[in-house]
mmCIF file of C-alpha atoms in Angstrom:
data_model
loop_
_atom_site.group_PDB
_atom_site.id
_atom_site.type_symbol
_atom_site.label_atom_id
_atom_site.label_comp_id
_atom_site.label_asym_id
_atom_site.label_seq_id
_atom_site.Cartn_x
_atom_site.Cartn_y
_atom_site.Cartn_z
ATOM 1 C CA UNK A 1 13.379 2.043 -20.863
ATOM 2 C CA UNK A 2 11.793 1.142 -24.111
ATOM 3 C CA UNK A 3 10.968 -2.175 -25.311
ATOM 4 C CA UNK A 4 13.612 -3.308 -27.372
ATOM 5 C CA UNK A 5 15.760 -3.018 -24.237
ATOM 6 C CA UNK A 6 12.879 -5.135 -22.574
ATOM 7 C CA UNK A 7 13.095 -8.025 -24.997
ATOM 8 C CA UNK A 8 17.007 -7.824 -25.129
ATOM 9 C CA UNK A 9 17.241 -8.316 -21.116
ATOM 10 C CA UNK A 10 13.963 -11.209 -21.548
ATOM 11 C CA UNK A 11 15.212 -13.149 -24.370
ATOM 12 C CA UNK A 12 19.788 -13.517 -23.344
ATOM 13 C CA UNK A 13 18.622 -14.735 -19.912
ATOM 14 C CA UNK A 14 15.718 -17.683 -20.574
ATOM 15 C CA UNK A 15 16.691 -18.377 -24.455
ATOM 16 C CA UNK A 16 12.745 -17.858 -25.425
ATOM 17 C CA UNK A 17 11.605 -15.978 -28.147
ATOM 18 C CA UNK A 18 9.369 -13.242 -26.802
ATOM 19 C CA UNK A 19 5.709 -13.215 -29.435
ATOM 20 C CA UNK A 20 4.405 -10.123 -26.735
ATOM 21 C CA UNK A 21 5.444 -7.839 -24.428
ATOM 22 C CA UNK A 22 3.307 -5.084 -22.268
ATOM 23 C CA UNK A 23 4.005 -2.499 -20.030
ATOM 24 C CA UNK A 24 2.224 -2.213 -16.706
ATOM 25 C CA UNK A 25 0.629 0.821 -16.172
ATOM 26 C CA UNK A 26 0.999 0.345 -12.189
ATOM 27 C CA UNK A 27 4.204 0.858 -10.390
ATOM 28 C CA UNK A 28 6.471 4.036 -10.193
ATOM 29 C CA UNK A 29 9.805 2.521 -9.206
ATOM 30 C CA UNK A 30 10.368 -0.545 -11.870
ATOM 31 C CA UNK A 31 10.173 -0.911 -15.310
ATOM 32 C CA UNK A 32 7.413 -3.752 -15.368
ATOM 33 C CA UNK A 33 5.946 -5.959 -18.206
ATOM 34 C CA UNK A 34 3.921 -9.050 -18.996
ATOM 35 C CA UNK A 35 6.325 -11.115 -21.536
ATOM 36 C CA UNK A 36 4.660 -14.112 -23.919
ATOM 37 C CA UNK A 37 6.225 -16.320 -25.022
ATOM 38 C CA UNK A 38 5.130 -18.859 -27.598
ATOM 39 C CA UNK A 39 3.675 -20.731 -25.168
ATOM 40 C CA UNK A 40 4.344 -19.144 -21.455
ATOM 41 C CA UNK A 41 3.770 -15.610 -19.281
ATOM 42 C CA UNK A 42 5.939 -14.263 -17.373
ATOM 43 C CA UNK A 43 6.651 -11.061 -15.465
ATOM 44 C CA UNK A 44 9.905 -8.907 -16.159
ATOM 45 C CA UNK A 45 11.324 -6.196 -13.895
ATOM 46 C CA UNK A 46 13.706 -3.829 -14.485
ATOM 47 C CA UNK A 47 15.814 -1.120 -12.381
ATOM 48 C CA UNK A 48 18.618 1.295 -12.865
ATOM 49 C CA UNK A 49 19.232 -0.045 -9.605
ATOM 50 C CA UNK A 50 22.372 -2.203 -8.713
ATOM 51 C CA UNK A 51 20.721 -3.657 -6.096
ATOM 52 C CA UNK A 52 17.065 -3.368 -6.879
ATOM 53 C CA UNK A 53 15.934 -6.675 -5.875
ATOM 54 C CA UNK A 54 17.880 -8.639 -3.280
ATOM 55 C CA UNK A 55 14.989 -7.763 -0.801
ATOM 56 C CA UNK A 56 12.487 -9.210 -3.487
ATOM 57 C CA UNK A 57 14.029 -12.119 -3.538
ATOM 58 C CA UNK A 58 14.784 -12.304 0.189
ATOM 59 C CA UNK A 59 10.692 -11.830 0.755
ATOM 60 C CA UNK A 60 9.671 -14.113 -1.592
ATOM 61 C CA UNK A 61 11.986 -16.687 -0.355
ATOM 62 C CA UNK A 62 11.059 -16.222 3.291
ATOM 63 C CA UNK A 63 6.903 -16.377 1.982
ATOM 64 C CA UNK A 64 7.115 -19.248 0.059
ATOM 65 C CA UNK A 65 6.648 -21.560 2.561
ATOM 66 C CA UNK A 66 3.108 -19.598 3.745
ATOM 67 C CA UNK A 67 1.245 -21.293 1.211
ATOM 68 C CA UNK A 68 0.534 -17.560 -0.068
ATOM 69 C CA UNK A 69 0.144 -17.573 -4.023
ATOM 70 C CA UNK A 70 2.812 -15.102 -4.871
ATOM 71 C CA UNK A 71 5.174 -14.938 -7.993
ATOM 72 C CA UNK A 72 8.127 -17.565 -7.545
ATOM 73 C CA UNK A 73 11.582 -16.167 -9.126
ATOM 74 C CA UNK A 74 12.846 -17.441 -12.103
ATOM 75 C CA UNK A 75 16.051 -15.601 -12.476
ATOM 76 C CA UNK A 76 17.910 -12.673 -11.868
ATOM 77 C CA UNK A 77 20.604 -10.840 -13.132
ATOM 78 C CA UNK A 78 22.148 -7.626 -14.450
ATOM 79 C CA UNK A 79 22.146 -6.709 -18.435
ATOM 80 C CA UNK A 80 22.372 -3.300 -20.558
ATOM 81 C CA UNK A 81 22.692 -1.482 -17.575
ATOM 82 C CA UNK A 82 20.082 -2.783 -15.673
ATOM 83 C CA UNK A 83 19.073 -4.849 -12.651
ATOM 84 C CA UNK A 84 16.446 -7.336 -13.955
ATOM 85 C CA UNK A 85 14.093 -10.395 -12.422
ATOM 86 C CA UNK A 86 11.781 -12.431 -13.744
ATOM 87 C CA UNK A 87 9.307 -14.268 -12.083
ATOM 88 C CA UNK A 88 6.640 -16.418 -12.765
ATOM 89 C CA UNK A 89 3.022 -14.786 -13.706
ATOM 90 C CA UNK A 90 -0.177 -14.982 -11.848
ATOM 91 C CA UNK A 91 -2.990 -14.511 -14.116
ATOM 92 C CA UNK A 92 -5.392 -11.798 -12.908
ATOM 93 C CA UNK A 93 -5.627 -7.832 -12.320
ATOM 94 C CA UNK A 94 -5.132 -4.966 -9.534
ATOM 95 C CA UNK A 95 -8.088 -5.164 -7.335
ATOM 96 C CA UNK A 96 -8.706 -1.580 -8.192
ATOM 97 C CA UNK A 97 -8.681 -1.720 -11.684
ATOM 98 C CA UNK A 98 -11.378 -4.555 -11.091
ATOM 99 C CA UNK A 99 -13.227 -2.934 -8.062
ATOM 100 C CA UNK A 100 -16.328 -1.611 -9.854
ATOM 101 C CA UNK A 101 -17.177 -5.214 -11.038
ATOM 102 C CA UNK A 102 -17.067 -6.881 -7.802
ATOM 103 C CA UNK A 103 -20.019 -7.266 -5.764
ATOM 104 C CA UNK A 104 -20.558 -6.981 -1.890
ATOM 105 C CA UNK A 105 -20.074 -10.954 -1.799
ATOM 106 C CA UNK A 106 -17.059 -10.944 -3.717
ATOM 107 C CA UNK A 107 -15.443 -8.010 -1.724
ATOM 108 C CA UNK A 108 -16.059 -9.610 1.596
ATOM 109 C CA UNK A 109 -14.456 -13.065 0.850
ATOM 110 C CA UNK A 110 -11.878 -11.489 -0.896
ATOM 111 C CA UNK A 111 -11.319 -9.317 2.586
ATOM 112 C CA UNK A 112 -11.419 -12.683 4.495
ATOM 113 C CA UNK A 113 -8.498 -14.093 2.451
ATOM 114 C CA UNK A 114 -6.694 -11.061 2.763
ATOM 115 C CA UNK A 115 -6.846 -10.717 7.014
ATOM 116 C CA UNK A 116 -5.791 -14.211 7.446
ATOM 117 C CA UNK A 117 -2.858 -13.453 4.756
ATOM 118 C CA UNK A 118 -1.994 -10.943 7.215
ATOM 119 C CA UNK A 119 -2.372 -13.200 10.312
ATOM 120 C CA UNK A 120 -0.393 -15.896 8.296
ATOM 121 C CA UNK A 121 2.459 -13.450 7.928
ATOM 122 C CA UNK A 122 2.427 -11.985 10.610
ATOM 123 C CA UNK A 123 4.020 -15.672 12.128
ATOM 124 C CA UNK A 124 6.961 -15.300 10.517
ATOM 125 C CA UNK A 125 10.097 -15.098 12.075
ATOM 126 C CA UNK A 126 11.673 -11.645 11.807
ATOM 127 C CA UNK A 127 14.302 -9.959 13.626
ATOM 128 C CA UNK A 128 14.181 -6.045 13.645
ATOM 129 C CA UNK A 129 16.579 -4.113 13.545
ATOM 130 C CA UNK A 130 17.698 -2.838 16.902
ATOM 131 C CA UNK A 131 16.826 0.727 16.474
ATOM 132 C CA UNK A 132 13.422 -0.220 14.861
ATOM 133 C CA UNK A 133 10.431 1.834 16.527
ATOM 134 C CA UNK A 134 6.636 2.414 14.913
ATOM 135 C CA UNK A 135 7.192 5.904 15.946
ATOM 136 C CA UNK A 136 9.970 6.328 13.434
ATOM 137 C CA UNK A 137 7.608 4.936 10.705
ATOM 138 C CA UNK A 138 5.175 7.740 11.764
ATOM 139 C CA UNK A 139 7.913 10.788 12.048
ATOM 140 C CA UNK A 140 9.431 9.234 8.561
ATOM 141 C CA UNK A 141 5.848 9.673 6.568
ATOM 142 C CA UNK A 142 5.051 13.031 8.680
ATOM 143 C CA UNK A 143 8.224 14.789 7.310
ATOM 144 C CA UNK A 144 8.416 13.333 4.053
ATOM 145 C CA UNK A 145 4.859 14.510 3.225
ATOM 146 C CA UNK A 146 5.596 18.253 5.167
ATOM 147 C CA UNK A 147 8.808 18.303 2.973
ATOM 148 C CA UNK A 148 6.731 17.888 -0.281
ATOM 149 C CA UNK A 149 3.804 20.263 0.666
ATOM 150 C CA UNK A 150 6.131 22.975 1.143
ATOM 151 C CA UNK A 151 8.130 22.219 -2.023
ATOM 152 C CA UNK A 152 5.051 22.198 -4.504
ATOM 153 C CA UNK A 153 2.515 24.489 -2.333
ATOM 154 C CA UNK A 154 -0.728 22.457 -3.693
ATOM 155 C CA UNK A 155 -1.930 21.656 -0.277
ATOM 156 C CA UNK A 156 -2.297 23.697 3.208
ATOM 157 C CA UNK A 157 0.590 22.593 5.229
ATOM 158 C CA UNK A 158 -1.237 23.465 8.312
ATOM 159 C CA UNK A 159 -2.354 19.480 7.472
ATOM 160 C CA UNK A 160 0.394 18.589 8.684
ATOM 161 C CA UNK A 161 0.244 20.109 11.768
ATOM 162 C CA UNK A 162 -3.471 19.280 12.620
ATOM 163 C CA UNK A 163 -2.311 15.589 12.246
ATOM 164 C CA UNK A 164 0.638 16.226 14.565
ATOM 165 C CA UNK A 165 -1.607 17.500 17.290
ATOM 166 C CA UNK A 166 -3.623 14.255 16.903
ATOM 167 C CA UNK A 167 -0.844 11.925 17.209
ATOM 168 C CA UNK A 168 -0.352 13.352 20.776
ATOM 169 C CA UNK A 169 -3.892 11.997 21.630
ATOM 170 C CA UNK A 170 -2.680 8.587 19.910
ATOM 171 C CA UNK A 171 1.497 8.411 21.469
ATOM 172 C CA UNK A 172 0.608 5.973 24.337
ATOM 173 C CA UNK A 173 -1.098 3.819 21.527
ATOM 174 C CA UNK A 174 1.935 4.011 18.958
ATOM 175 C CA UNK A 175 4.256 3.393 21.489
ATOM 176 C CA UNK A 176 2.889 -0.077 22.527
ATOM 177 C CA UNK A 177 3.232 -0.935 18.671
ATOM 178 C CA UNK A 178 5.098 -4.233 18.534
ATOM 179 C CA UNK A 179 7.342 -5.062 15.486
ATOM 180 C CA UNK A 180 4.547 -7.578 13.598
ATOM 181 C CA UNK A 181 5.470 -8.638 10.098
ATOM 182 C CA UNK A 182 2.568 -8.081 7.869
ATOM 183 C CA UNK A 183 2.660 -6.623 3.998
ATOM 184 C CA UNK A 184 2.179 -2.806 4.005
ATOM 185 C CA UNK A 185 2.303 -2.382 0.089
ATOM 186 C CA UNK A 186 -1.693 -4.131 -0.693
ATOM 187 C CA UNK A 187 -4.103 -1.719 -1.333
ATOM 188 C CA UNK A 188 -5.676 -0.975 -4.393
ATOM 189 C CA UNK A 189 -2.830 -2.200 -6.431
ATOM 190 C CA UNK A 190 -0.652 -5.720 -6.002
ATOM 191 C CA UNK A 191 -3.868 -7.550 -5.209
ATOM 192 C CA UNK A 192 -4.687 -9.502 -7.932
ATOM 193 C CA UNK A 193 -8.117 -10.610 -8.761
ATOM 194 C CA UNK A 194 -9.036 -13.313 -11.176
ATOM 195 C CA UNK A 195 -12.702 -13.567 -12.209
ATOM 196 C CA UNK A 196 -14.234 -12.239 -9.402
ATOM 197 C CA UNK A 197 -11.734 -13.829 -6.717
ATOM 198 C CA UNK A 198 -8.487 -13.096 -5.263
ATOM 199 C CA UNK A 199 -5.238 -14.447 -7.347
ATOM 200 C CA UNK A 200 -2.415 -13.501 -6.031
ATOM 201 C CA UNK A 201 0.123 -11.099 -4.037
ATOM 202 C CA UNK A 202 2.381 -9.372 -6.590
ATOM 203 C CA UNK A 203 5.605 -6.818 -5.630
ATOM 204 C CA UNK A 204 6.407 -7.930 -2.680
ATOM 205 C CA UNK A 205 9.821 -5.898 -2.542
ATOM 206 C CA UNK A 206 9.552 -5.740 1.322
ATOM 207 C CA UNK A 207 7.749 -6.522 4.452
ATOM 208 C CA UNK A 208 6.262 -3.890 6.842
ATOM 209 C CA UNK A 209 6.902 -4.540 10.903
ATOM 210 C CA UNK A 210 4.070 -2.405 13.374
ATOM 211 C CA UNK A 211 0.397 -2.011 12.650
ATOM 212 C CA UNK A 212 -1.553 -3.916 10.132
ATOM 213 C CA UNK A 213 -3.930 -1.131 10.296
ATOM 214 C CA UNK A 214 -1.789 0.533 8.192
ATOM 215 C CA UNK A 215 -2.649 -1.247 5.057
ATOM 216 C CA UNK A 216 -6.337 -0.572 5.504
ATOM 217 C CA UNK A 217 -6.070 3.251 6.174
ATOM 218 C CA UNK A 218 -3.968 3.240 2.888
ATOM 219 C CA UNK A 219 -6.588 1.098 0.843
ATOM 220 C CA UNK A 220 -9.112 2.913 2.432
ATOM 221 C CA UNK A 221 -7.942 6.124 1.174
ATOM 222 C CA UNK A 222 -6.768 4.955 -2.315
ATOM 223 C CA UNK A 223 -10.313 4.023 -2.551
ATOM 224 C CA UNK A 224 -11.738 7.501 -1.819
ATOM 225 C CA UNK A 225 -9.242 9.107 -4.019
ATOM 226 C CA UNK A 226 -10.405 6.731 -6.887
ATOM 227 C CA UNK A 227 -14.045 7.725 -5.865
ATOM 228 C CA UNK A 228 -14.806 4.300 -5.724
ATOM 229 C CA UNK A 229 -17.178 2.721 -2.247
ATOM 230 C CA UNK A 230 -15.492 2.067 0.841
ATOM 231 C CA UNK A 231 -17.141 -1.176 1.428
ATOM 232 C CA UNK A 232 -14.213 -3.147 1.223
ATOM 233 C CA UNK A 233 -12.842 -1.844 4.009
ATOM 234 C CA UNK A 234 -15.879 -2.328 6.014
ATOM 235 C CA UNK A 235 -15.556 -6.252 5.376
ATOM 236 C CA UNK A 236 -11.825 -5.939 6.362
ATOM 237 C CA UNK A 237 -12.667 -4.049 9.699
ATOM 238 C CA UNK A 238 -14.983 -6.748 10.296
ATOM 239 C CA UNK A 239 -12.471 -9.411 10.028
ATOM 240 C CA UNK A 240 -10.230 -7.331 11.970
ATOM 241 C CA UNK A 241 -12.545 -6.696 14.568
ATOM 242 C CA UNK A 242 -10.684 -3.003 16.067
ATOM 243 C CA UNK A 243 -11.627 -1.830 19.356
ATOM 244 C CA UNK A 244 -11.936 2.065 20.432
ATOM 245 C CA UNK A 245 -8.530 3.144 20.493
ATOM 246 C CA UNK A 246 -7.575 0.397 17.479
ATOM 247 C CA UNK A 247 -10.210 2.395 15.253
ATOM 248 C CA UNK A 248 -9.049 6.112 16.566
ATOM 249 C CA UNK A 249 -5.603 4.607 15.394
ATOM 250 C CA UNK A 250 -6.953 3.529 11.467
ATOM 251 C CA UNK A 251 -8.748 7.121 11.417
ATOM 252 C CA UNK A 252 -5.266 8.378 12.468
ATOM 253 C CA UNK A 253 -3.221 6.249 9.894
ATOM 254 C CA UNK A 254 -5.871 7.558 6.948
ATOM 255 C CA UNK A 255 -5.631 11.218 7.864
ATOM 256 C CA UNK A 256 -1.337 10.452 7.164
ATOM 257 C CA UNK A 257 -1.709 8.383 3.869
ATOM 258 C CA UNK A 258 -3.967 11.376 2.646
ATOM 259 C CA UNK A 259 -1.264 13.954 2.976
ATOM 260 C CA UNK A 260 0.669 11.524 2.043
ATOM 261 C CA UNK A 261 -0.954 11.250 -1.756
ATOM 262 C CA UNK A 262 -1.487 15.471 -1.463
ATOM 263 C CA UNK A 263 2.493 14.989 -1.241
ATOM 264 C CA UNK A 264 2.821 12.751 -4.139
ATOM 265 C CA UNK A 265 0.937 15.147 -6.645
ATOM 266 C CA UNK A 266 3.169 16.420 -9.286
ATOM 267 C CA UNK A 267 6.293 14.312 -8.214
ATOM 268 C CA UNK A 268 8.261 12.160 -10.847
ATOM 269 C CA UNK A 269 8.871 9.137 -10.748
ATOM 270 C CA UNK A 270 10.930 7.014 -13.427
ATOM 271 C CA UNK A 271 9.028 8.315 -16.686
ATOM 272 C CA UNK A 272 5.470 9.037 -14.861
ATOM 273 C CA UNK A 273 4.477 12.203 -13.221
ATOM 274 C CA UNK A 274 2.078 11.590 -10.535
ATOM 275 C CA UNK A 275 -1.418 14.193 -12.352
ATOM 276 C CA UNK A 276 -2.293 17.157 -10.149
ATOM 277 C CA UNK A 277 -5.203 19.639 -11.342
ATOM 278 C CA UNK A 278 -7.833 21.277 -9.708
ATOM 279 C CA UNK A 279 -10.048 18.582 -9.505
ATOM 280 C CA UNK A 280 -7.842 16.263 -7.238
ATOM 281 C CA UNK A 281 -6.892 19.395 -5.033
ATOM 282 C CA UNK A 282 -10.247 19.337 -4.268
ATOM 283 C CA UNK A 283 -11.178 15.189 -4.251
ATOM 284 C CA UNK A 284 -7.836 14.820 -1.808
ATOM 285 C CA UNK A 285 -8.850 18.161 0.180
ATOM 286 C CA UNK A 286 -12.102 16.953 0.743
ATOM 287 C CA UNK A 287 -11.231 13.093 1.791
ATOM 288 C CA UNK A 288 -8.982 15.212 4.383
ATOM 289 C CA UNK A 289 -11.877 17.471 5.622
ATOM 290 C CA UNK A 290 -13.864 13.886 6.201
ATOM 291 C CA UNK A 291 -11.208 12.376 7.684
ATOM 292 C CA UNK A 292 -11.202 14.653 10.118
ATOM 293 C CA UNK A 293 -15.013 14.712 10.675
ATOM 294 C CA UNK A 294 -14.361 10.942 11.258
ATOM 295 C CA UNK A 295 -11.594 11.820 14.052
ATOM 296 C CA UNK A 296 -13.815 14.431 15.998
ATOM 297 C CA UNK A 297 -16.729 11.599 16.036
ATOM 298 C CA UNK A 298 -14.709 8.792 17.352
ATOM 299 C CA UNK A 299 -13.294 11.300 20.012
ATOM 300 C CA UNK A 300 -17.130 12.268 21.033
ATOM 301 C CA UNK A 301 -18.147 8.890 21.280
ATOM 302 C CA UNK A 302 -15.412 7.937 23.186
ATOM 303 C CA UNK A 303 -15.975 10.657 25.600
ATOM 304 C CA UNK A 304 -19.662 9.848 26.082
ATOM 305 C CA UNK A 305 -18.828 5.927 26.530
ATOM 306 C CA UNK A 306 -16.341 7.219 28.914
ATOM 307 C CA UNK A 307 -19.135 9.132 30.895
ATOM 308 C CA UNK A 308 -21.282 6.218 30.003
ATOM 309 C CA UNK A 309 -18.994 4.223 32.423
ATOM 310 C CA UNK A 310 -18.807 6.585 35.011
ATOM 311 C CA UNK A 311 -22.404 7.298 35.297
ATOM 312 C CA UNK A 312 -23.288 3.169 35.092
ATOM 313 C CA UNK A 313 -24.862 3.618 31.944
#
């Protein structure tokens, strides 16, 4: 989509003469850009899809009463082919883009907000669908990243099956998993922060039901692979506040999300190709290798506090 087509779609729906228009890097399943007007912002999205974005709207109607500052839609409709919305713009940019200039101070509150987000949405009223089960999340992400690892043969797909023998230490853990609303897509993108301080939730095209552990194994490991500190997630642990089998369970989720990305490499999506050289084999190989460490440890200490309790230590 190039940006004639852009300004086309922008200016026949709101009648406003468009002085600017940039495309967002982020994002590999919309056409997105920041539109100026002569005297406004606002964010334009765009999909080959018919249906792109009755969820969005669905989401962002059912959040807008949890006093959660997230993009309000302006309009909607369907022109030159495409499935459009534009919504209102929230000044700021993705936490990761940003990360580097934040200090500890400014990470930690920024992790407060974000838990009690969470906690706020996680009272919403959702009913799941009847065959919904947080195993099928786990099976879904296991075979979509063993069906890319043996299609591009970057990665060792014994990964997949190492992670596979975990998750039979962790099944009596992921099948107490209750359906809790919470937003699965904030990591190191659709944060935004605005000098220093959080701004805003952007793409909200959908809600995730299960773990909210989930999002922190993903940040955590979009951090890594950006080879950027990890001391965000330490501040959003803290809020959270895991116990034993809670933190086996974010090591868990982190070893998935990395196979996960080694799945993504050289996929494309829209007009982006996700890069793959040497150099990330190795980065994503490596976060793997750690990962793993970080699973053996929290089984050893959990066998030693277990021997700790039968001995009265």
């Amino acid at each position: 989509m190039d940006y004639k087509e852009a300004i086309i779609i922008f200016e026949t729906d709101t009648k406003k003469s468009v002085v600017q228009i940039e495309r967002c890097s982020v994002g590999i399943a919309n056409y997105v850009f920041i539109v100026s007007t002569a005297t406004e912002k606002f964010i334009l999205r765009c999909s080959k899809d018919e249906n792109a974005y009755n969820s969005t709207v669905y989401w962002l109607g059912k959040l807008s009463g949890c006093e959660i500052s997230i993009p309000v839609v302006l309009s909607k409709g369907k022109c030159r082919g495409y499935s459009y919305l534009i919504l209102s713009f929230i000044p700021g940019d993705d936490i990761g883009n940003v990360y580097y200039k934040l200090n500890d101070s400014e990470k930690k509150q920024i992790a407060k907000e974000i838990v009690e987000i969470q906690r706020t949405v996680s009272r919403i009223d959702i009913s799941p669908d009847a065959e919904w089960t947080w195993n099928h999340f786990i099976d879904e992400m296991l075979n979509r990243a063993e069906e890319r690892l043996k299609r591009k043969h970057y990665f060792d797909i014994r990964n997949i099956y190492v992670i596979k023998e975990i998750r039979q230490e962790m099944q009596q853990y992921l099948d107490k998993v209750r359906p809790t609303p919470y937003l699965d897509d904030i990591s190191t993108k659709n944060i935004l922060i605005y000098k220093g301080k959080l701004s805003g939730i952007i793409d909200i095209d959908w809600v995730g039901l299960g773990d909210m552990l989930t999002f922190v194994a993903l940040t955590k490991v979009a951090l890594l692979n950006m080879d950027l500190d990890t001391r965000y997630i330490d501040y959003l642990l803290d809020e959270i506040h895991p116990n034993t089998i809670e933190y086996k369970a974010f090591v868990f989720y982190c070893l998935i999300y990395c196979v996960d990305f080694m799945g993504e490499r050289g996929m494309q999506f829209l007009d982006k190709k996700i890069p793959v050289n040497e150099s990330i084999i190795k980065r994503l190989n490596d976060i793997f290798n750690n990962l793993l460490e970080e699973w053996n440890k929290c089984c050893t200490e959990q066998v030693e506090k277990g021997k700790g309790l039968i001995y009265g230590f």
